[in-house]
PDB file of C-alpha atoms in Angstrom:
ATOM      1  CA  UNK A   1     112.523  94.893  19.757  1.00 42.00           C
ATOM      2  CA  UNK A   2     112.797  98.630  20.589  1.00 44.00           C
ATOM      3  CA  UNK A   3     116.275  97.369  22.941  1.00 46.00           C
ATOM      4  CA  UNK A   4     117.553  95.626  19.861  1.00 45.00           C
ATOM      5  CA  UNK A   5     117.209  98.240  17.581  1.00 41.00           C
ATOM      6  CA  UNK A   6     119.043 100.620  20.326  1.00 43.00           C
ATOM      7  CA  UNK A   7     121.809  98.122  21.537  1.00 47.00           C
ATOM      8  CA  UNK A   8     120.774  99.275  24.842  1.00 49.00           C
ATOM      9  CA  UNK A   9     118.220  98.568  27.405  1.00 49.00           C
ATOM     10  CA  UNK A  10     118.832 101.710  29.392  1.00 53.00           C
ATOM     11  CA  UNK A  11     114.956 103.016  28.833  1.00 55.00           C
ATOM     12  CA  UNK A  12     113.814 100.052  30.664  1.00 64.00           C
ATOM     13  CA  UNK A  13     113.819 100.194  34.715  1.00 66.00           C
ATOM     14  CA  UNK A  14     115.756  97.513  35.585  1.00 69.00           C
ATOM     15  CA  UNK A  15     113.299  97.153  39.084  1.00 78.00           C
ATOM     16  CA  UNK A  16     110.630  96.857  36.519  1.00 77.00           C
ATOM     17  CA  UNK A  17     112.428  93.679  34.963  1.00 81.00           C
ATOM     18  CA  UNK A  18     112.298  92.036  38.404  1.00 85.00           C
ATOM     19  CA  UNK A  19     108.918  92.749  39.728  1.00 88.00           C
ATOM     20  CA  UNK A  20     107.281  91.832  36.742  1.00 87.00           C
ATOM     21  CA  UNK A  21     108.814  87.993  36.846  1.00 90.00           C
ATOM     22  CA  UNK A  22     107.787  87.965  40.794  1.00 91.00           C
ATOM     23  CA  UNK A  23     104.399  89.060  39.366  1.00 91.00           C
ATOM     24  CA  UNK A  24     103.764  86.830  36.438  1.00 92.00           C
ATOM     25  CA  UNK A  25     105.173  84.052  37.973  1.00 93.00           C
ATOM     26  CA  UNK A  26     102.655  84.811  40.791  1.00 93.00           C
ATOM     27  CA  UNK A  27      99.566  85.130  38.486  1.00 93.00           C
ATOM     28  CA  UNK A  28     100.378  82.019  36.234  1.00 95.00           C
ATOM     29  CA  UNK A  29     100.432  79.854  39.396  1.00 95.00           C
ATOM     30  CA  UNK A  30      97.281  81.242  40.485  1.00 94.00           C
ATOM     31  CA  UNK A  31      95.649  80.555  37.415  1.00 94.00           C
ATOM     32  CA  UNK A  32      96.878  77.223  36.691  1.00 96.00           C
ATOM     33  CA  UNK A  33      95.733  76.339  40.200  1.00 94.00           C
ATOM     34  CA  UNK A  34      91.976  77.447  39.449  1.00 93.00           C
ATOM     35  CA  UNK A  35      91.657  75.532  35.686  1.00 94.00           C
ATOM     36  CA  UNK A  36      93.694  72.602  36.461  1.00 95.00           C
ATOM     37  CA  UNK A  37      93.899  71.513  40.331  1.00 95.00           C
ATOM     38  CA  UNK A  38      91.064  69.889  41.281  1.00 94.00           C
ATOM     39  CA  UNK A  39      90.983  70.512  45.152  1.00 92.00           C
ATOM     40  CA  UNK A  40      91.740  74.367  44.753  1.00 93.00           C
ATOM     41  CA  UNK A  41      88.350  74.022  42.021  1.00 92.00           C
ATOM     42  CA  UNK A  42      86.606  72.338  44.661  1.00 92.00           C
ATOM     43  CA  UNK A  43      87.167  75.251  47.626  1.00 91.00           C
ATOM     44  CA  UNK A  44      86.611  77.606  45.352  1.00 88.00           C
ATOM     45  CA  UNK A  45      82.703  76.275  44.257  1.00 88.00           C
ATOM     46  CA  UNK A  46      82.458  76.018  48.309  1.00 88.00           C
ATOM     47  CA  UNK A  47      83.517  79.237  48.827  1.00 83.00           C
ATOM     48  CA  UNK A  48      81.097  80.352  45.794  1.00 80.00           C
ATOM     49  CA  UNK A  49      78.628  78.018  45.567  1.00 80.00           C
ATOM     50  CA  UNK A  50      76.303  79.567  42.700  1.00 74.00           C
ATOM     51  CA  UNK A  51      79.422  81.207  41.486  1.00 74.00           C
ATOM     52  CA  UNK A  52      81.149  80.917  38.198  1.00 79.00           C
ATOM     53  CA  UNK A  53      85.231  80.342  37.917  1.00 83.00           C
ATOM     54  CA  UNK A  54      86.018  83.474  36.018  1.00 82.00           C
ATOM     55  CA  UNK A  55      89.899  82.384  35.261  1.00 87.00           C
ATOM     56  CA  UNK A  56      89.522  81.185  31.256  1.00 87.00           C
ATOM     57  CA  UNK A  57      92.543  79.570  29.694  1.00 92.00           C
ATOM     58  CA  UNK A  58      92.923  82.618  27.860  1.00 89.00           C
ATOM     59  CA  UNK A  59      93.992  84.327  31.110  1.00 90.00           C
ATOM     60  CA  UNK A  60      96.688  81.474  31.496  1.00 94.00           C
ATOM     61  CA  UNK A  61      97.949  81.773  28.236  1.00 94.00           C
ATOM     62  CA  UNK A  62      98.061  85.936  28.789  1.00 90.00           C
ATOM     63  CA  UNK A  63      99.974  85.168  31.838  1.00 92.00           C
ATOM     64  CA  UNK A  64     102.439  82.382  30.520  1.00 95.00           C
ATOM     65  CA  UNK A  65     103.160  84.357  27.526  1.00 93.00           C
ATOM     66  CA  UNK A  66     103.838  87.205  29.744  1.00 90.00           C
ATOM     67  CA  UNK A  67     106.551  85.396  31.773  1.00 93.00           C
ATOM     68  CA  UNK A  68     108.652  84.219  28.865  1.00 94.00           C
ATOM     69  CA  UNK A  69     108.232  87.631  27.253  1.00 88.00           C
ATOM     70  CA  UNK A  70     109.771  88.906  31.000  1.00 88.00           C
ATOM     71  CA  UNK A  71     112.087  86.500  30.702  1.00 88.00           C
ATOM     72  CA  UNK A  72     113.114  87.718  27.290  1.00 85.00           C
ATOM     73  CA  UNK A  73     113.497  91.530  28.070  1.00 81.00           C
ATOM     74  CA  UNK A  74     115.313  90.755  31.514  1.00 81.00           C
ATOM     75  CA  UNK A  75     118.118  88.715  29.196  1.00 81.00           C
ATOM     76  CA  UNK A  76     118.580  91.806  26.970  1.00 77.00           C
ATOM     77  CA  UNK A  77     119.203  94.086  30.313  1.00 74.00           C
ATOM     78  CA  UNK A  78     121.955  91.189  31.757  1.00 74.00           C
ATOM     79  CA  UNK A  79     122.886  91.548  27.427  1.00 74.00           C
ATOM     80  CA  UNK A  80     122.616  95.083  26.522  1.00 70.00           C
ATOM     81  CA  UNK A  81     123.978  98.302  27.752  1.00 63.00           C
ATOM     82  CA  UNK A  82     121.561  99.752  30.711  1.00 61.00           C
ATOM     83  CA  UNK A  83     123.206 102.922  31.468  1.00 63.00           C
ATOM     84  CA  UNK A  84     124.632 101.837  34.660  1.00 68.00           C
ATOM     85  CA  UNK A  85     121.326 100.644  36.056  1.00 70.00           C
ATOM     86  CA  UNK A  86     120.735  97.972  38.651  1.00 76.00           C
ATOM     87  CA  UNK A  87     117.912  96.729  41.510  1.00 78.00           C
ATOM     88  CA  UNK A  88     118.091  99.428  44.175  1.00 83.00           C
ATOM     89  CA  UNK A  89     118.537  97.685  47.920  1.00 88.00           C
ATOM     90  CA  UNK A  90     114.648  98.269  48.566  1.00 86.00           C
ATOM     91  CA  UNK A  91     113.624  96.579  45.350  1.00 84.00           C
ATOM     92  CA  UNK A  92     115.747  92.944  46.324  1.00 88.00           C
ATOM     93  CA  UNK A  93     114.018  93.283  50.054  1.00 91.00           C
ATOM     94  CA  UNK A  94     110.578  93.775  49.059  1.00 87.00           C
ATOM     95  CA  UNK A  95     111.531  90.603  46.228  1.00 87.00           C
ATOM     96  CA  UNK A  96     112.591  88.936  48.933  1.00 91.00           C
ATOM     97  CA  UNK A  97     109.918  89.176  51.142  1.00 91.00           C
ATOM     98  CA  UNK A  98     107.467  88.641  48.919  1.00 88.00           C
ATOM     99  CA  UNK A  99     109.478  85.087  48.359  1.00 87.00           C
ATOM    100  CA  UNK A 100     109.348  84.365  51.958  1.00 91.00           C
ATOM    101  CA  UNK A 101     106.487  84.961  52.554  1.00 90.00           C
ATOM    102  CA  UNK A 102     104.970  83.002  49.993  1.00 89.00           C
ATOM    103  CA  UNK A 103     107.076  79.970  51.030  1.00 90.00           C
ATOM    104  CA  UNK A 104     105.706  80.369  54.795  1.00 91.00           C
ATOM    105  CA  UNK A 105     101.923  80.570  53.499  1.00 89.00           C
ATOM    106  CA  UNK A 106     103.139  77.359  51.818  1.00 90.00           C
ATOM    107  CA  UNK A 107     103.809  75.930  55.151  1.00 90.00           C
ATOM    108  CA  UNK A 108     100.961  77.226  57.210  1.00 88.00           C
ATOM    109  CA  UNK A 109      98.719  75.818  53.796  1.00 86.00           C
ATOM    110  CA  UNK A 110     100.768  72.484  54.345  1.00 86.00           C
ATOM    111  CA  UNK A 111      99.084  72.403  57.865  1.00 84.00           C
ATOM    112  CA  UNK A 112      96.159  72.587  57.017  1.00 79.00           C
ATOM    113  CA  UNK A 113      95.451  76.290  58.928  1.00 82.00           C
ATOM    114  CA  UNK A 114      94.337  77.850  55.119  1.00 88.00           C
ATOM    115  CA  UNK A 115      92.690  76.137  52.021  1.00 90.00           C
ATOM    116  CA  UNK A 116      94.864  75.522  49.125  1.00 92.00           C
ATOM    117  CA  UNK A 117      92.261  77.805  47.486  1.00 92.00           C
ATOM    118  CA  UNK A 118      93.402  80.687  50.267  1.00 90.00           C
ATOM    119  CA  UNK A 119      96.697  80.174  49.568  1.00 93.00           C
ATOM    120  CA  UNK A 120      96.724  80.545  45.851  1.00 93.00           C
ATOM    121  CA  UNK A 121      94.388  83.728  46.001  1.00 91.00           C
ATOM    122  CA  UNK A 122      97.852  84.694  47.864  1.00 91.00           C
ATOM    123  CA  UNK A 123      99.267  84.553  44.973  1.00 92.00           C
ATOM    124  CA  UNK A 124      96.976  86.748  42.961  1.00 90.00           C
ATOM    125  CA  UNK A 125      97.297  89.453  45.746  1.00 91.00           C
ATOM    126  CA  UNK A 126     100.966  89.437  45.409  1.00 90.00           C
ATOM    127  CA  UNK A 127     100.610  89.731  41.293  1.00 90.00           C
ATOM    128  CA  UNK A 128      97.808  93.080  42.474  1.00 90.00           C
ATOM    129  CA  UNK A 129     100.178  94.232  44.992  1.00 89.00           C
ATOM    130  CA  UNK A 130     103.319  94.037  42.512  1.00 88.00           C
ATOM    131  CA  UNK A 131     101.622  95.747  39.230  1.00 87.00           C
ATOM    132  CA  UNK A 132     101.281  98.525  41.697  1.00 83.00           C
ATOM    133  CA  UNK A 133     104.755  98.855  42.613  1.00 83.00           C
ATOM    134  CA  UNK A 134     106.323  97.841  38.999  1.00 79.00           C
ATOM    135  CA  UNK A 135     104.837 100.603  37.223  1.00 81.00           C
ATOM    136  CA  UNK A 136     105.966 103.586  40.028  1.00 82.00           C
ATOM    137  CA  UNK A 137     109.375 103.342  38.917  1.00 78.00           C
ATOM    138  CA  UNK A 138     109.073 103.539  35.319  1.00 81.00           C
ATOM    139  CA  UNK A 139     106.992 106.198  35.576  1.00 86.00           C
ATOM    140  CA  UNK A 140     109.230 108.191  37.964  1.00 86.00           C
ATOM    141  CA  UNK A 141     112.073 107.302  34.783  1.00 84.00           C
ATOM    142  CA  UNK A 142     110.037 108.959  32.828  1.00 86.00           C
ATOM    143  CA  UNK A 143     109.794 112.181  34.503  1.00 89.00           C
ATOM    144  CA  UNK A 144     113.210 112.136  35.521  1.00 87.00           C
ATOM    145  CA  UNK A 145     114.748 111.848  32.228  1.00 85.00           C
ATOM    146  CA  UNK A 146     111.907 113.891  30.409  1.00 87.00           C
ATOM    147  CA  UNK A 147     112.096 111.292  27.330  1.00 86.00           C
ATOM    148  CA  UNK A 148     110.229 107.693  26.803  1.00 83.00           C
ATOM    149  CA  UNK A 149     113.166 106.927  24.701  1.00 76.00           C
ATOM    150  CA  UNK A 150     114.113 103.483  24.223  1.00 68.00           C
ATOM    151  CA  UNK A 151     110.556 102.022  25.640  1.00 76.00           C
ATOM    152  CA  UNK A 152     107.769 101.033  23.228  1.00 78.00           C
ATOM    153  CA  UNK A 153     104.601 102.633  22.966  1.00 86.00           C
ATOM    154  CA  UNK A 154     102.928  99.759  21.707  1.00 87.00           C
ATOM    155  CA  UNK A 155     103.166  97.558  24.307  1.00 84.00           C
ATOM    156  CA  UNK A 156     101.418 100.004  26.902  1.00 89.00           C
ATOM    157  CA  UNK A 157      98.645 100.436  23.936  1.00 92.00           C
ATOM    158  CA  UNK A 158      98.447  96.761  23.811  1.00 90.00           C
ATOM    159  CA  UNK A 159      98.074  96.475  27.142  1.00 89.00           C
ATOM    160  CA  UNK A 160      95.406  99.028  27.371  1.00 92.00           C
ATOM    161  CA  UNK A 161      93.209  97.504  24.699  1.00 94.00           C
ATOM    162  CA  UNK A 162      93.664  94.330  26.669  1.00 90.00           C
ATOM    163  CA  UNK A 163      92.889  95.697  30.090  1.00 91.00           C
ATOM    164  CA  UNK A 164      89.673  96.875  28.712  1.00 93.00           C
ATOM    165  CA  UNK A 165      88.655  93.648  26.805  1.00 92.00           C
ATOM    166  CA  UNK A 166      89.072  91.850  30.199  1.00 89.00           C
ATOM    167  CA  UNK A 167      86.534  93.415  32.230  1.00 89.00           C
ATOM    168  CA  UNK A 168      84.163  93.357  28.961  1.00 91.00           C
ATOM    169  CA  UNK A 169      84.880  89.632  29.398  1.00 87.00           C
ATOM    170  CA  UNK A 170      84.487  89.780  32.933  1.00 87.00           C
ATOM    171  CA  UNK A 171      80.774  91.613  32.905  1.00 85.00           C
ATOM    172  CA  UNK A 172      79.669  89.090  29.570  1.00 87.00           C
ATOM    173  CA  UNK A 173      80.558  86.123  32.037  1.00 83.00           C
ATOM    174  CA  UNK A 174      78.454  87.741  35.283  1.00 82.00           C
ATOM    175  CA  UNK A 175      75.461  88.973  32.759  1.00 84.00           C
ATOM    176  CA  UNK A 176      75.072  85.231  31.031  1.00 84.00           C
ATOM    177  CA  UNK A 177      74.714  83.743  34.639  1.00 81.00           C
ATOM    178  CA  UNK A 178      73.368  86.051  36.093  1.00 80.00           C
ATOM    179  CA  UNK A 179      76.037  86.316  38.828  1.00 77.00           C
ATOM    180  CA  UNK A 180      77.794  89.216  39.953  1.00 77.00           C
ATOM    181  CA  UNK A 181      79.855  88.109  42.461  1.00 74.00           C
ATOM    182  CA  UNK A 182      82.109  86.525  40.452  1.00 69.00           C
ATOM    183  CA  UNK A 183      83.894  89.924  40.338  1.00 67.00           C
ATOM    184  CA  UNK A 184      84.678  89.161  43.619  1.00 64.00           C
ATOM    185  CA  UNK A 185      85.409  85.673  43.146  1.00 63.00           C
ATOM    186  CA  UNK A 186      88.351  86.586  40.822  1.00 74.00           C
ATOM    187  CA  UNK A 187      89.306  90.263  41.832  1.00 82.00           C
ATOM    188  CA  UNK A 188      92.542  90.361  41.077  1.00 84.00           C
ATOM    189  CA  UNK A 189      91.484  90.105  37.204  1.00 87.00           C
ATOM    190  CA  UNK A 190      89.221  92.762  38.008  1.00 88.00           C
ATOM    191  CA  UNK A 191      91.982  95.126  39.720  1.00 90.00           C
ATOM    192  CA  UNK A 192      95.030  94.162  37.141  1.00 90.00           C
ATOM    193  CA  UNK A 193      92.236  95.586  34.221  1.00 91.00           C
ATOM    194  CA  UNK A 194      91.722  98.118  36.095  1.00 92.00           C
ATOM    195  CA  UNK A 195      95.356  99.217  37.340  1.00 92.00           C
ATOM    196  CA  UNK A 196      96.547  98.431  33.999  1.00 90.00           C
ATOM    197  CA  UNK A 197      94.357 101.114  32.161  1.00 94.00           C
ATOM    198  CA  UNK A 198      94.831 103.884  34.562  1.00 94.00           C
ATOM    199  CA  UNK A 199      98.815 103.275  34.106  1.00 92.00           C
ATOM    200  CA  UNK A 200      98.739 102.821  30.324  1.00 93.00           C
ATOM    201  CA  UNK A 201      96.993 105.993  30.479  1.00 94.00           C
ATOM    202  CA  UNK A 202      99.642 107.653  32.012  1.00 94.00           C
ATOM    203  CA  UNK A 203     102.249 106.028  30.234  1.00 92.00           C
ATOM    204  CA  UNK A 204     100.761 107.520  26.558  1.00 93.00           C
ATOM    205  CA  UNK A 205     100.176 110.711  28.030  1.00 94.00           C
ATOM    206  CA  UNK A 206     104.271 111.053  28.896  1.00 92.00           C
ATOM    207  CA  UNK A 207     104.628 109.821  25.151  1.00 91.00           C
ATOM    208  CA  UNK A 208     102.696 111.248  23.109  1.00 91.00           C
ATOM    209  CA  UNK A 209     101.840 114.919  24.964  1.00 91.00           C
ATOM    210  CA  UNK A 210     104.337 115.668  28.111  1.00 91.00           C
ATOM    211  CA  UNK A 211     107.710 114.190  26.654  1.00 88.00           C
ATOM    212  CA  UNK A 212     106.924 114.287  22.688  1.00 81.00           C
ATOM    213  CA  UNK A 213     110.260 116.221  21.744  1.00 65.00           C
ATOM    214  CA  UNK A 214     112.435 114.379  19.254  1.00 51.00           C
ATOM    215  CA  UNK A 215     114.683 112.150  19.914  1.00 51.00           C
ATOM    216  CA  UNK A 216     118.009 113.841  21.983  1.00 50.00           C
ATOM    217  CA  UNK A 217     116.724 116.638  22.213  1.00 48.00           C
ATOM    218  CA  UNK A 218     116.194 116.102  26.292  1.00 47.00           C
ATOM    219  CA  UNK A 219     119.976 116.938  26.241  1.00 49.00           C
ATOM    220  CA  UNK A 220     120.944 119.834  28.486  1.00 50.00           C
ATOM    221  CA  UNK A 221     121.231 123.155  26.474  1.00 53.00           C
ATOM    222  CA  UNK A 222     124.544 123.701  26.957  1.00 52.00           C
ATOM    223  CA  UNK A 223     126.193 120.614  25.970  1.00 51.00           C
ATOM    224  CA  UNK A 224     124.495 121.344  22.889  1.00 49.00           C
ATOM    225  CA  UNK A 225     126.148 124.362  22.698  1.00 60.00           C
ATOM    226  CA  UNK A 226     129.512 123.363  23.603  1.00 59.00           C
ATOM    227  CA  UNK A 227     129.502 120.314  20.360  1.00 53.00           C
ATOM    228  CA  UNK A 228     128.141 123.297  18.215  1.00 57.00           C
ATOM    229  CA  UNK A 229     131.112 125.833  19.076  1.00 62.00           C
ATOM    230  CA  UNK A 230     133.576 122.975  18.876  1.00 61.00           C
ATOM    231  CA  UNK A 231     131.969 121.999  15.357  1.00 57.00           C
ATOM    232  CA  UNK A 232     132.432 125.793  13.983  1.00 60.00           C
ATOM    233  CA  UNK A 233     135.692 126.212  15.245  1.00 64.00           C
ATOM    234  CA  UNK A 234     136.513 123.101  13.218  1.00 59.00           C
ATOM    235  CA  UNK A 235     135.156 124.285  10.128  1.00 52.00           C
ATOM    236  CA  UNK A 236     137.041 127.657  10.718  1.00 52.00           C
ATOM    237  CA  UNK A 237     140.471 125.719  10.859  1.00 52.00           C
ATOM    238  CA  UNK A 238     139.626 123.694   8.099  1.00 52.00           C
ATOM    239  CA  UNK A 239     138.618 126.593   5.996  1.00 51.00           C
ATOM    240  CA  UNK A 240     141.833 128.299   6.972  1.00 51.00           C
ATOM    241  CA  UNK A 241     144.048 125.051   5.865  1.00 47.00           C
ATOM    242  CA  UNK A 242     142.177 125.456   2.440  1.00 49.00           C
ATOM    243  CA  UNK A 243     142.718 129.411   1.773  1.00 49.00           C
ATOM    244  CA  UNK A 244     145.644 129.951  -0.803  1.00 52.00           C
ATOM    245  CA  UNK A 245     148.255 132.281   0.395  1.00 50.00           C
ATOM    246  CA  UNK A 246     149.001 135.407  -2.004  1.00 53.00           C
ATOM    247  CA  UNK A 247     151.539 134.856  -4.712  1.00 49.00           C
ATOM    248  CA  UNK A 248     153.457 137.847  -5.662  1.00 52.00           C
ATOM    249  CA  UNK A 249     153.102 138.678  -9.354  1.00 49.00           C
ATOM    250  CA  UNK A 250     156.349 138.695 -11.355  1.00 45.00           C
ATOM    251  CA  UNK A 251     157.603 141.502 -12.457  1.00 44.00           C
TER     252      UNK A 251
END
């Protein structure tokens, strides 16, 4: 919405764009996998075997919903005007071998060397590992341009409120059966609530106390002053053009 309202999409990172469809795309496969494929829910329970599956179909529908929404905001960067900005060289490699080395899991998985269950925690690693690296850049944005211009608030407050109603979720689960593991059995939910609230944090502490200055006003000081002496000496010529010249009285 905010990049609508702007024409522009230059507040958003565009490496953020890409490592959050890696990531998402990650995560929904991983929890698809644990409500829906049978075999991957079987190695799990023998992996666990008084344990609980923590993955609810809420977390599938956070993680779907997520990926379209990525898809969505990555459209209006292609769309929009982005300041120039593009995926630097390290962002495609570590895309790329993240990629590659998903598809060779898939292969040593297809020989039966892992579980299916191994190989989709893989996935879930990858989504830990990438919420990590997706947020650095942003943040360094941030700081560099002294502004959170152009990037909505809400959705880092949204995402904090929803961080924290996970691991309530999370401990309400372990206390009714009595099983703590199950942190451990799903701890990638458990680190993405956790990662997500310590970088939410820091994202509404650049908003709303280190970069709270009205909007332009992160221009440098003397470009300001150049458009303000180029205004006045405007006016002055205008008020000149305006001035009546004497008229000599008659005699």
């Amino acid at each position: 919405y905010m990049s609508i309202i702007f024409i522009k999409s230059s507040g958003i990172n565009a490496e953020y764009g890409g490592y959050n469809m890696l990531g998402w795309i990650c995560y929904s496969v991983f929890n698809f996998s644990l409500l829906w494929v049978n075999p991957v829910r079987n190695q799990y329970y023998e992996a666990y075997p008084h344990g609980v599956i923590n993955v609810q179909l809420s977390d599938f529908c956070f993680s779907f919903h997520a990926l379209i929404i990525t898809g969505f905001t990555i459209l209006q960067c292609l769309c929009y005007e982005r300041g120039g900005q593009r995926p630097s060289p390290l962002c495609l490699f570590i895309l790329a071998a993240f990629a590659c080395g998903m598809v060779l899991m898939f292969i040593v998985a297809s020989s039966c060397c892992v579980t299916w269950f191994q190989y989709v925690s893989i996935f879930s690693y990858v989504k830990l590992a990438i919420t990590v690296v997706k947020y650095s850049p942003q943040v360094y944005m941030n700081f560099k341009k002294k502004s959170t211009e152009a990037v909505s608030i809400y959705q880092f407050l949204l995402d904090l409120t929803g961080g924290a109603l996970s691991l309530i979720q999370m401990g309400l689960i372990a206390y009714n059966y009595d099983d703590w593991r199950t942190f451990l059995g799903d701890f990638t939910k458990f680190g993405l609530a956790v990662l997500s609230i310590l970088y939410d944090l820091i994202f509404i502490t650049q908003h709303y106390i280190l970069y709270r200055e009205p909007r332009y006003s992160h221009l440098k000081e003397e470009d300001v002053r150049a458009s303000s002496e180029r205004l006045l000496q405007g006016e002055e010529g205008r008020d000149r053009l305006i001035v009546p010249a004497p008229v000599n009285q008659l005699g």
